[in-house]
């Protein structure tokens, strides 16, 4: 058996893909998930892809008891902390819920890790901490961070600060991954994004619109000062993102400071380019309408991904067309 890695939120979209990659690299993931935004069947799907049994604990990362049980009965080498809430809109309506889960959850986890002398953490942060960059649309890890645009963004910023402070004590060695826009699904079609209710994110809404589950996709604004008037993001295949976690686990951080990596392809794509890629990759037509800007949306941002390419020897392998083909393959399997 390989090294044991605890994945909080390991049945979620990014966690489940990371569990698969970890097993394929010889690790032994242990999953903790409270099923707040995931389904228990995902566990069997991960087992089906990897042909391996996985230890699963149903529970909440804010629950010290379950964390203590996991740490005392397993010799855990490191933790990848995915468990968190991620809806920007909901966070504006219910900020306290976001502070409770995202800030409270990390606090509890770090406490139990410290008590159990587990010092390796990989943390899911977000490009949201950059806000709308003021000097160019590409951001590197040293680009100054902006005031968060939502309570969700604030919790990610606070989480990064908490990790920085705890690293200073010498009891934690952490890698912070700032994800850009993860999309797509596992090429097997067995795991993918499972949004509960109406999806807020572009690609799950798009695939559901094409499948006839939703009305037409609304493009949120087409008069931005970008080449085609629509917002620009750095879309990254979820399997490429998952592989970055495997690299992050074995990265030796400097003493007393967390290492931060952007995880993006380094390429910006507009909303209309995503739609064209989908139509090209699948042969389907996307029903769409132009709409007004979504409040709080950043106009354009993409990663300068040089640091992760150099230090983790990580390169994304999937194209935007692959992301769309896999997202559609997954959607079709949903029945
Ligand atoms: C945002 C954050 C990201 C965070 C994520 C959590 C930024 C830059 N990004 O992603 O860090 O982790 O929320 O959910 O702060 N769009 C449409 N129609 C739709 C849906 C989306 O046109 O129905 C457009 C949006 O305007 C945007 C793009 O598609 O330009 C991507 O939107 P979405 O998938 O919601 O992700 P972000 O808002 O970029």
mmCIF file of C-alpha atoms and ligand atoms in Angstrom:
data_model
loop_
_atom_site.group_PDB
_atom_site.id
_atom_site.type_symbol
_atom_site.label_atom_id
_atom_site.label_comp_id
_atom_site.label_asym_id
_atom_site.label_seq_id
_atom_site.Cartn_x
_atom_site.Cartn_y
_atom_site.Cartn_z
ATOM 1 C CA UNK A 1 0.000 0.000 0.000
ATOM 2 C CA UNK A 2 1.179 3.503 -0.859
ATOM 3 C CA UNK A 3 1.333 6.603 1.300
ATOM 4 C CA UNK A 4 -1.991 7.514 2.876
ATOM 5 C CA UNK A 5 -3.381 10.888 1.854
ATOM 6 C CA UNK A 6 -6.564 12.302 3.351
ATOM 7 C CA UNK A 7 -8.816 14.014 0.805
ATOM 8 C CA UNK A 8 -11.432 16.186 2.469
ATOM 9 C CA UNK A 9 -14.276 16.691 0.012
ATOM 10 C CA UNK A 10 -12.852 13.779 -1.949
ATOM 11 C CA UNK A 11 -16.164 12.857 -3.607
ATOM 12 C CA UNK A 12 -16.578 16.314 -5.136
ATOM 13 C CA UNK A 13 -15.737 17.349 -8.670
ATOM 14 C CA UNK A 14 -12.021 18.040 -8.257
ATOM 15 C CA UNK A 15 -11.517 15.682 -5.306
ATOM 16 C CA UNK A 16 -12.842 12.643 -7.168
ATOM 17 C CA UNK A 17 -10.581 13.227 -10.176
ATOM 18 C CA UNK A 18 -7.629 13.734 -7.841
ATOM 19 C CA UNK A 19 -8.384 10.463 -6.025
ATOM 20 C CA UNK A 20 -8.095 8.646 -9.362
ATOM 21 C CA UNK A 21 -4.767 10.279 -10.255
ATOM 22 C CA UNK A 22 -3.345 9.602 -6.782
ATOM 23 C CA UNK A 23 -4.169 5.908 -7.001
ATOM 24 C CA UNK A 24 -2.637 5.749 -10.456
ATOM 25 C CA UNK A 25 0.558 7.215 -8.960
ATOM 26 C CA UNK A 26 0.644 4.642 -6.157
ATOM 27 C CA UNK A 27 -0.867 6.685 -3.298
ATOM 28 C CA UNK A 28 -3.598 5.395 -1.005
ATOM 29 C CA UNK A 29 -6.301 8.064 -0.672
ATOM 30 C CA UNK A 30 -8.696 8.183 2.265
ATOM 31 C CA UNK A 31 -11.824 10.183 1.560
ATOM 32 C CA UNK A 32 -13.813 12.303 4.008
ATOM 33 C CA UNK A 33 -16.955 13.879 2.555
ATOM 34 C CA UNK A 34 -20.235 15.074 4.065
ATOM 35 C CA UNK A 35 -22.123 14.642 0.761
ATOM 36 C CA UNK A 36 -23.296 18.277 0.929
ATOM 37 C CA UNK A 37 -22.572 18.726 -2.782
ATOM 38 C CA UNK A 38 -21.624 15.236 -3.916
ATOM 39 C CA UNK A 39 -23.195 11.803 -4.255
ATOM 40 C CA UNK A 40 -22.177 8.537 -2.610
ATOM 41 C CA UNK A 41 -22.144 6.693 -5.980
ATOM 42 C CA UNK A 42 -19.011 8.649 -6.919
ATOM 43 C CA UNK A 43 -17.043 6.371 -4.586
ATOM 44 C CA UNK A 44 -17.991 3.279 -6.616
ATOM 45 C CA UNK A 45 -17.152 5.099 -9.846
ATOM 46 C CA UNK A 46 -13.659 5.955 -8.586
ATOM 47 C CA UNK A 47 -13.246 2.322 -7.543
ATOM 48 C CA UNK A 48 -14.432 1.190 -10.956
ATOM 49 C CA UNK A 49 -11.923 3.374 -12.799
ATOM 50 C CA UNK A 50 -8.998 2.424 -10.567
ATOM 51 C CA UNK A 51 -9.989 -1.157 -9.671
ATOM 52 C CA UNK A 52 -9.094 -0.361 -6.080
ATOM 53 C CA UNK A 53 -11.050 -0.205 -2.802
ATOM 54 C CA UNK A 54 -10.993 3.188 -1.104
ATOM 55 C CA UNK A 55 -11.499 4.026 2.582
ATOM 56 C CA UNK A 56 -14.411 6.404 2.937
ATOM 57 C CA UNK A 57 -15.642 8.350 5.953
ATOM 58 C CA UNK A 58 -18.928 10.205 5.730
ATOM 59 C CA UNK A 59 -18.582 13.290 7.856
ATOM 60 C CA UNK A 60 -17.850 16.954 8.120
ATOM 61 C CA UNK A 61 -14.448 18.591 8.223
ATOM 62 C CA UNK A 62 -15.691 20.858 11.032
ATOM 63 C CA UNK A 63 -16.220 17.776 13.211
ATOM 64 C CA UNK A 64 -13.081 17.324 15.336
ATOM 65 C CA UNK A 65 -14.171 13.826 16.415
ATOM 66 C CA UNK A 66 -14.256 12.306 12.966
ATOM 67 C CA UNK A 67 -10.951 13.952 12.062
ATOM 68 C CA UNK A 68 -9.360 12.574 15.235
ATOM 69 C CA UNK A 69 -10.697 9.116 14.443
ATOM 70 C CA UNK A 70 -9.247 9.236 10.929
ATOM 71 C CA UNK A 71 -5.846 10.495 12.077
ATOM 72 C CA UNK A 72 -5.568 8.120 15.014
ATOM 73 C CA UNK A 73 -6.470 5.011 13.039
ATOM 74 C CA UNK A 74 -4.391 5.733 9.921
ATOM 75 C CA UNK A 75 -0.874 6.906 9.461
ATOM 76 C CA UNK A 76 -1.649 9.885 7.251
ATOM 77 C CA UNK A 77 1.248 11.420 5.298
ATOM 78 C CA UNK A 78 -0.568 14.475 4.040
ATOM 79 C CA UNK A 79 -3.906 16.147 3.462
ATOM 80 C CA UNK A 80 -5.476 17.664 0.356
ATOM 81 C CA UNK A 81 -8.234 19.961 1.541
ATOM 82 C CA UNK A 82 -11.030 20.302 -1.036
ATOM 83 C CA UNK A 83 -14.014 20.420 1.316
ATOM 84 C CA UNK A 84 -15.551 23.880 0.958
ATOM 85 C CA UNK A 85 -18.446 25.842 -0.506
ATOM 86 C CA UNK A 86 -17.874 27.545 -3.857
ATOM 87 C CA UNK A 87 -20.925 29.414 -5.075
ATOM 88 C CA UNK A 88 -20.123 33.106 -5.436
ATOM 89 C CA UNK A 89 -23.819 34.135 -5.549
ATOM 90 C CA UNK A 90 -24.811 32.043 -2.533
ATOM 91 C CA UNK A 91 -21.918 33.480 -0.548
ATOM 92 C CA UNK A 92 -23.346 36.990 -1.016
ATOM 93 C CA UNK A 93 -26.729 35.813 0.302
ATOM 94 C CA UNK A 94 -25.353 33.667 3.150
ATOM 95 C CA UNK A 95 -21.888 34.920 4.093
ATOM 96 C CA UNK A 96 -21.913 33.304 7.537
ATOM 97 C CA UNK A 97 -22.362 29.865 6.024
ATOM 98 C CA UNK A 98 -19.194 30.503 3.994
ATOM 99 C CA UNK A 99 -17.208 31.661 6.998
ATOM 100 C CA UNK A 100 -18.424 28.668 8.978
ATOM 101 C CA UNK A 101 -17.596 26.013 6.378
ATOM 102 C CA UNK A 102 -14.575 27.486 4.595
ATOM 103 C CA UNK A 103 -12.852 29.255 7.478
ATOM 104 C CA UNK A 104 -14.160 27.051 10.326
ATOM 105 C CA UNK A 105 -13.423 23.893 8.340
ATOM 106 C CA UNK A 106 -9.811 24.801 7.681
ATOM 107 C CA UNK A 107 -9.303 25.918 11.300
ATOM 108 C CA UNK A 108 -10.504 22.554 12.613
ATOM 109 C CA UNK A 109 -8.466 20.617 10.088
ATOM 110 C CA UNK A 110 -5.242 22.503 10.857
ATOM 111 C CA UNK A 111 -5.783 21.996 14.591
ATOM 112 C CA UNK A 112 -6.195 18.245 14.287
ATOM 113 C CA UNK A 113 -3.275 18.011 11.849
ATOM 114 C CA UNK A 114 -1.104 19.837 14.361
ATOM 115 C CA UNK A 115 -2.276 17.630 17.241
ATOM 116 C CA UNK A 116 -1.575 14.546 15.134
ATOM 117 C CA UNK A 117 1.769 15.846 13.871
ATOM 118 C CA UNK A 118 0.775 15.699 10.237
ATOM 119 C CA UNK A 119 2.445 18.631 8.545
ATOM 120 C CA UNK A 120 1.816 18.316 4.824
ATOM 121 C CA UNK A 121 -1.101 20.217 3.285
ATOM 122 C CA UNK A 122 -2.216 20.949 -0.269
ATOM 123 C CA UNK A 123 -4.914 23.604 -0.337
ATOM 124 C CA UNK A 124 -7.531 24.473 -2.984
ATOM 125 C CA UNK A 125 -7.436 28.199 -3.527
ATOM 126 C CA UNK A 126 -8.786 30.134 -6.454
ATOM 127 C CA UNK A 127 -7.823 32.733 -9.026
ATOM 128 C CA UNK A 128 -10.616 34.749 -7.445
ATOM 129 C CA UNK A 129 -7.962 36.144 -5.052
ATOM 130 C CA UNK A 130 -6.532 38.198 -7.963
ATOM 131 C CA UNK A 131 -9.860 39.987 -8.667
ATOM 132 C CA UNK A 132 -9.667 41.975 -11.905
ATOM 133 C CA UNK A 133 -5.935 42.413 -12.440
ATOM 134 C CA UNK A 134 -5.038 45.999 -13.211
ATOM 135 C CA UNK A 135 -1.893 45.459 -15.261
ATOM 136 C CA UNK A 136 -2.598 42.986 -18.046
ATOM 137 C CA UNK A 137 -4.903 39.999 -17.848
ATOM 138 C CA UNK A 138 -2.229 37.389 -17.123
ATOM 139 C CA UNK A 139 -1.427 36.970 -13.438
ATOM 140 C CA UNK A 140 1.578 35.350 -11.835
ATOM 141 C CA UNK A 141 1.858 34.244 -8.200
ATOM 142 C CA UNK A 142 3.489 37.572 -7.344
ATOM 143 C CA UNK A 143 0.760 39.734 -8.900
ATOM 144 C CA UNK A 144 -0.720 41.842 -6.081
ATOM 145 C CA UNK A 145 -4.000 40.447 -4.787
ATOM 146 C CA UNK A 146 -7.136 42.575 -4.963
ATOM 147 C CA UNK A 147 -9.844 43.163 -2.410
ATOM 148 C CA UNK A 148 -12.102 40.049 -2.709
ATOM 149 C CA UNK A 149 -15.276 40.607 -4.747
ATOM 150 C CA UNK A 150 -17.480 38.220 -2.723
ATOM 151 C CA UNK A 151 -17.595 36.535 0.687
ATOM 152 C CA UNK A 152 -16.547 33.337 -1.116
ATOM 153 C CA UNK A 153 -13.454 35.111 -2.434
ATOM 154 C CA UNK A 154 -12.798 36.530 1.013
ATOM 155 C CA UNK A 155 -12.842 33.055 2.584
ATOM 156 C CA UNK A 156 -10.220 31.852 0.081
ATOM 157 C CA UNK A 157 -8.079 34.885 0.833
ATOM 158 C CA UNK A 158 -8.502 34.319 4.586
ATOM 159 C CA UNK A 159 -7.648 30.628 4.150
ATOM 160 C CA UNK A 160 -4.402 31.540 2.401
ATOM 161 C CA UNK A 161 -3.538 33.965 5.207
ATOM 162 C CA UNK A 162 -4.327 31.366 7.871
ATOM 163 C CA UNK A 163 -2.057 28.850 6.169
ATOM 164 C CA UNK A 164 0.717 31.447 5.900
ATOM 165 C CA UNK A 165 0.480 32.178 9.634
ATOM 166 C CA UNK A 166 0.479 28.519 10.647
ATOM 167 C CA UNK A 167 3.480 27.787 8.391
ATOM 168 C CA UNK A 168 5.349 30.443 10.374
ATOM 169 C CA UNK A 169 5.098 28.256 13.492
ATOM 170 C CA UNK A 170 7.140 25.570 11.758
ATOM 171 C CA UNK A 171 4.363 22.975 12.143
ATOM 172 C CA UNK A 172 3.035 23.068 8.611
ATOM 173 C CA UNK A 173 4.419 22.646 5.127
ATOM 174 C CA UNK A 174 1.805 23.817 2.635
ATOM 175 C CA UNK A 175 1.253 24.164 -1.084
ATOM 176 C CA UNK A 176 -1.513 26.542 -2.136
ATOM 177 C CA UNK A 177 -2.943 25.858 -5.587
ATOM 178 C CA UNK A 178 -4.804 28.747 -7.178
ATOM 179 C CA UNK A 179 -7.173 27.056 -9.604
ATOM 180 C CA UNK A 180 -8.360 28.868 -12.690
ATOM 181 C CA UNK A 181 -11.571 27.492 -14.306
ATOM 182 C CA UNK A 182 -11.727 23.680 -14.051
ATOM 183 C CA UNK A 183 -14.000 22.087 -16.668
ATOM 184 C CA UNK A 184 -14.410 18.775 -18.478
ATOM 185 C CA UNK A 185 -14.698 15.312 -16.997
ATOM 186 C CA UNK A 186 -12.788 12.061 -16.745
ATOM 187 C CA UNK A 187 -12.277 10.577 -20.250
ATOM 188 C CA UNK A 188 -13.954 7.345 -19.035
ATOM 189 C CA UNK A 189 -17.209 9.281 -18.617
ATOM 190 C CA UNK A 190 -17.602 7.726 -15.143
ATOM 191 C CA UNK A 191 -16.951 10.847 -13.042
ATOM 192 C CA UNK A 192 -17.533 14.528 -13.728
ATOM 193 C CA UNK A 193 -19.160 17.629 -12.325
ATOM 194 C CA UNK A 194 -22.476 16.936 -10.604
ATOM 195 C CA UNK A 195 -24.012 20.309 -9.827
ATOM 196 C CA UNK A 196 -27.027 20.090 -7.561
ATOM 197 C CA UNK A 197 -29.825 22.357 -8.865
ATOM 198 C CA UNK A 198 -29.335 24.972 -11.584
ATOM 199 C CA UNK A 199 -25.625 25.222 -12.425
ATOM 200 C CA UNK A 200 -24.055 28.640 -11.890
ATOM 201 C CA UNK A 201 -20.903 27.837 -13.864
ATOM 202 C CA UNK A 202 -20.597 28.110 -17.623
ATOM 203 C CA UNK A 203 -19.801 24.583 -18.811
ATOM 204 C CA UNK A 204 -22.329 22.590 -16.729
ATOM 205 C CA UNK A 205 -25.027 25.077 -17.720
ATOM 206 C CA UNK A 206 -23.990 24.808 -21.370
ATOM 207 C CA UNK A 207 -24.082 20.995 -21.429
ATOM 208 C CA UNK A 208 -27.458 20.949 -19.661
ATOM 209 C CA UNK A 209 -28.825 23.525 -22.134
ATOM 210 C CA UNK A 210 -27.683 21.349 -25.054
ATOM 211 C CA UNK A 211 -29.201 18.277 -23.385
ATOM 212 C CA UNK A 212 -32.524 20.140 -23.141
ATOM 213 C CA UNK A 213 -32.554 20.122 -19.315
ATOM 214 C CA UNK A 214 -32.315 23.933 -19.213
ATOM 215 C CA UNK A 215 -33.393 26.779 -21.463
ATOM 216 C CA UNK A 216 -30.834 28.506 -23.663
ATOM 217 C CA UNK A 217 -27.468 29.503 -22.297
ATOM 218 C CA UNK A 218 -27.288 33.217 -21.504
ATOM 219 C CA UNK A 219 -23.978 34.855 -22.373
ATOM 220 C CA UNK A 220 -23.409 37.275 -19.528
ATOM 221 C CA UNK A 221 -22.410 40.407 -21.403
ATOM 222 C CA UNK A 222 -21.030 40.875 -24.922
ATOM 223 C CA UNK A 223 -19.883 44.476 -24.740
ATOM 224 C CA UNK A 224 -16.818 44.066 -22.541
ATOM 225 C CA UNK A 225 -13.636 45.660 -23.908
ATOM 226 C CA UNK A 226 -12.309 42.239 -25.001
ATOM 227 C CA UNK A 227 -11.722 41.082 -28.611
ATOM 228 C CA UNK A 228 -15.224 39.575 -29.025
ATOM 229 C CA UNK A 229 -16.919 41.472 -26.201
ATOM 230 C CA UNK A 230 -17.301 38.461 -23.865
ATOM 231 C CA UNK A 231 -15.374 37.636 -20.663
ATOM 232 C CA UNK A 232 -12.080 35.795 -20.787
ATOM 233 C CA UNK A 233 -11.053 32.946 -18.478
ATOM 234 C CA UNK A 234 -8.379 30.255 -18.319
ATOM 235 C CA UNK A 235 -10.241 26.946 -18.653
ATOM 236 C CA UNK A 236 -8.333 23.901 -17.472
ATOM 237 C CA UNK A 237 -9.216 20.228 -17.835
ATOM 238 C CA UNK A 238 -10.088 18.760 -14.443
ATOM 239 C CA UNK A 239 -7.751 15.779 -15.029
ATOM 240 C CA UNK A 240 -4.814 18.120 -15.673
ATOM 241 C CA UNK A 241 -5.754 20.004 -12.519
ATOM 242 C CA UNK A 242 -5.969 16.732 -10.581
ATOM 243 C CA UNK A 243 -2.453 15.792 -11.706
ATOM 244 C CA UNK A 244 -1.110 19.095 -10.338
ATOM 245 C CA UNK A 245 -2.130 17.898 -6.849
ATOM 246 C CA UNK A 246 -0.010 14.788 -7.210
ATOM 247 C CA UNK A 247 3.007 16.954 -8.035
ATOM 248 C CA UNK A 248 2.225 19.359 -5.192
ATOM 249 C CA UNK A 249 2.242 16.528 -2.636
ATOM 250 C CA UNK A 250 5.859 15.665 -3.271
ATOM 251 C CA UNK A 251 7.074 19.257 -3.596
ATOM 252 C CA UNK A 252 9.555 20.300 -0.899
ATOM 253 C CA UNK A 253 8.454 23.723 0.348
ATOM 254 C CA UNK A 254 10.832 26.219 1.880
ATOM 255 C CA UNK A 255 10.807 26.430 5.655
ATOM 256 C CA UNK A 256 8.087 28.616 7.179
ATOM 257 C CA UNK A 257 6.382 29.772 3.980
ATOM 258 C CA UNK A 258 3.727 28.120 1.848
ATOM 259 C CA UNK A 259 4.448 27.672 -1.846
ATOM 260 C CA UNK A 260 1.804 29.131 -4.156
ATOM 261 C CA UNK A 261 1.148 27.861 -7.682
ATOM 262 C CA UNK A 262 -1.278 29.060 -10.332
ATOM 263 C CA UNK A 263 -2.923 26.084 -11.990
ATOM 264 C CA UNK A 264 -4.089 27.149 -15.415
ATOM 265 C CA UNK A 265 -3.106 26.555 -19.007
ATOM 266 C CA UNK A 266 -1.786 30.086 -19.501
ATOM 267 C CA UNK A 267 -4.299 30.638 -22.292
ATOM 268 C CA UNK A 268 -7.372 32.853 -22.059
ATOM 269 C CA UNK A 269 -10.582 31.894 -23.880
ATOM 270 C CA UNK A 270 -13.711 33.985 -24.275
ATOM 271 C CA UNK A 271 -17.218 32.704 -23.569
ATOM 272 C CA UNK A 272 -17.889 32.658 -27.342
ATOM 273 C CA UNK A 273 -14.681 30.691 -27.953
ATOM 274 C CA UNK A 274 -15.812 28.095 -25.388
ATOM 275 C CA UNK A 275 -19.141 27.791 -27.191
ATOM 276 C CA UNK A 276 -17.408 27.391 -30.590
ATOM 277 C CA UNK A 277 -15.034 24.783 -29.170
ATOM 278 C CA UNK A 278 -18.019 22.856 -27.813
ATOM 279 C CA UNK A 279 -19.818 22.930 -31.168
ATOM 280 C CA UNK A 280 -16.649 21.908 -33.029
ATOM 281 C CA UNK A 281 -15.800 19.080 -30.623
ATOM 282 C CA UNK A 282 -19.297 17.608 -30.349
ATOM 283 C CA UNK A 283 -21.113 18.565 -33.570
ATOM 284 C CA UNK A 284 -23.964 19.884 -31.390
ATOM 285 C CA UNK A 285 -25.507 23.348 -31.544
ATOM 286 C CA UNK A 286 -25.593 25.407 -28.341
ATOM 287 C CA UNK A 287 -28.900 27.233 -27.874
ATOM 288 C CA UNK A 288 -27.954 30.672 -26.647
ATOM 289 C CA UNK A 289 -29.035 34.218 -26.025
ATOM 290 C CA UNK A 290 -27.097 37.358 -25.195
ATOM 291 C CA UNK A 291 -27.788 38.766 -21.760
ATOM 292 C CA UNK A 292 -26.588 41.481 -19.469
ATOM 293 C CA UNK A 293 -23.411 41.395 -17.436
ATOM 294 C CA UNK A 294 -23.412 39.250 -14.297
ATOM 295 C CA UNK A 295 -22.770 41.477 -11.284
ATOM 296 C CA UNK A 296 -19.369 40.893 -9.752
ATOM 297 C CA UNK A 297 -17.918 39.189 -12.844
ATOM 298 C CA UNK A 298 -14.266 39.782 -13.605
ATOM 299 C CA UNK A 299 -13.822 40.863 -17.238
ATOM 300 C CA UNK A 300 -10.661 38.931 -18.078
ATOM 301 C CA UNK A 301 -8.033 36.906 -16.238
ATOM 302 C CA UNK A 302 -5.752 34.023 -17.108
ATOM 303 C CA UNK A 303 -2.734 32.368 -15.562
ATOM 304 C CA UNK A 304 0.904 32.948 -16.056
ATOM 305 C CA UNK A 305 1.646 29.260 -15.472
ATOM 306 C CA UNK A 306 5.421 29.391 -15.751
ATOM 307 C CA UNK A 307 6.126 28.664 -12.110
ATOM 308 C CA UNK A 308 4.201 25.385 -11.913
ATOM 309 C CA UNK A 309 5.653 24.278 -15.242
ATOM 310 C CA UNK A 310 9.166 24.873 -14.009
ATOM 311 C CA UNK A 311 8.972 23.751 -10.394
ATOM 312 C CA UNK A 312 6.474 20.873 -10.597
ATOM 313 C CA UNK A 313 7.329 19.895 -14.173
ATOM 314 C CA UNK A 314 3.607 20.027 -14.807
ATOM 315 C CA UNK A 315 2.107 20.665 -18.230
ATOM 316 C CA UNK A 316 -1.563 20.523 -19.171
ATOM 317 C CA UNK A 317 -2.192 17.946 -21.894
ATOM 318 C CA UNK A 318 -5.843 18.510 -22.800
ATOM 319 C CA UNK A 319 -7.076 21.171 -25.256
ATOM 320 C CA UNK A 320 -10.243 23.245 -24.927
ATOM 321 C CA UNK A 321 -11.869 20.928 -27.504
ATOM 322 C CA UNK A 322 -10.979 17.895 -25.327
ATOM 323 C CA UNK A 323 -12.497 19.631 -22.293
ATOM 324 C CA UNK A 324 -15.734 20.176 -24.210
ATOM 325 C CA UNK A 325 -15.828 16.663 -25.702
ATOM 326 C CA UNK A 326 -15.336 15.107 -22.251
ATOM 327 C CA UNK A 327 -17.881 17.412 -20.593
ATOM 328 C CA UNK A 328 -20.452 16.389 -23.218
ATOM 329 C CA UNK A 329 -19.578 12.707 -22.958
ATOM 330 C CA UNK A 330 -20.201 12.944 -19.208
ATOM 331 C CA UNK A 331 -23.457 14.885 -19.642
ATOM 332 C CA UNK A 332 -24.784 12.251 -22.065
ATOM 333 C CA UNK A 333 -24.109 9.541 -19.470
ATOM 334 C CA UNK A 334 -26.330 11.300 -16.940
ATOM 335 C CA UNK A 335 -29.480 9.891 -18.545
HETATM 336 C C1 LIG B 1 -15.662 32.207 -10.402
HETATM 337 C C2 LIG B 1 -14.266 32.558 -9.918
HETATM 338 C C3 LIG B 1 -13.538 31.319 -9.529
HETATM 339 C C4 LIG B 1 -14.351 30.543 -8.523
HETATM 340 C C5 LIG B 1 -15.637 30.145 -9.168
HETATM 341 C C6 LIG B 1 -16.474 29.366 -8.201
HETATM 342 C C7 LIG B 1 -13.135 34.498 -10.858
HETATM 343 C C8 LIG B 1 -12.373 35.061 -12.005
HETATM 344 N N1 LIG B 1 -13.507 33.228 -10.969
HETATM 345 O O1 LIG B 1 -15.523 31.566 -11.627
HETATM 346 O O2 LIG B 1 -12.302 31.654 -8.979
HETATM 347 O O3 LIG B 1 -13.664 29.434 -8.058
HETATM 348 O O4 LIG B 1 -16.329 31.344 -9.515
HETATM 349 O O5 LIG B 1 -17.690 28.998 -8.756
HETATM 350 O O6 LIG B 1 -13.402 35.151 -9.883
HETATM 351 N N2 LIG B 1 -21.004 32.681 -17.990
HETATM 352 C C9 LIG B 1 -22.004 32.945 -18.915
HETATM 353 N N3 LIG B 1 -23.218 32.327 -18.760
HETATM 354 C C10 LIG B 1 -23.473 31.448 -17.736
HETATM 355 C C11 LIG B 1 -22.446 31.178 -16.800
HETATM 356 C C12 LIG B 1 -21.225 31.823 -16.958
HETATM 357 O O7 LIG B 1 -21.819 33.727 -19.850
HETATM 358 O O8 LIG B 1 -24.607 30.932 -17.646
HETATM 359 C C13 LIG B 1 -19.692 33.319 -18.159
HETATM 360 C C14 LIG B 1 -19.285 34.185 -16.988
HETATM 361 O O9 LIG B 1 -19.691 35.510 -17.194
HETATM 362 C C15 LIG B 1 -17.769 34.035 -17.039
HETATM 363 C C16 LIG B 1 -17.532 32.647 -17.603
HETATM 364 O O10 LIG B 1 -18.740 32.277 -18.218
HETATM 365 O O11 LIG B 1 -17.224 34.956 -17.933
HETATM 366 C C17 LIG B 1 -17.173 31.634 -16.530
HETATM 367 O O12 LIG B 1 -18.113 31.707 -15.495
HETATM 368 P P1 LIG B 1 -18.161 30.632 -14.319
HETATM 369 O O13 LIG B 1 -18.106 29.264 -14.891
HETATM 370 O O14 LIG B 1 -19.335 30.969 -13.456
HETATM 371 O O15 LIG B 1 -16.806 30.839 -13.556
HETATM 372 P P2 LIG B 1 -16.149 32.176 -12.930
HETATM 373 O O16 LIG B 1 -17.180 33.168 -12.619
HETATM 374 O O17 LIG B 1 -15.022 32.575 -13.806
#
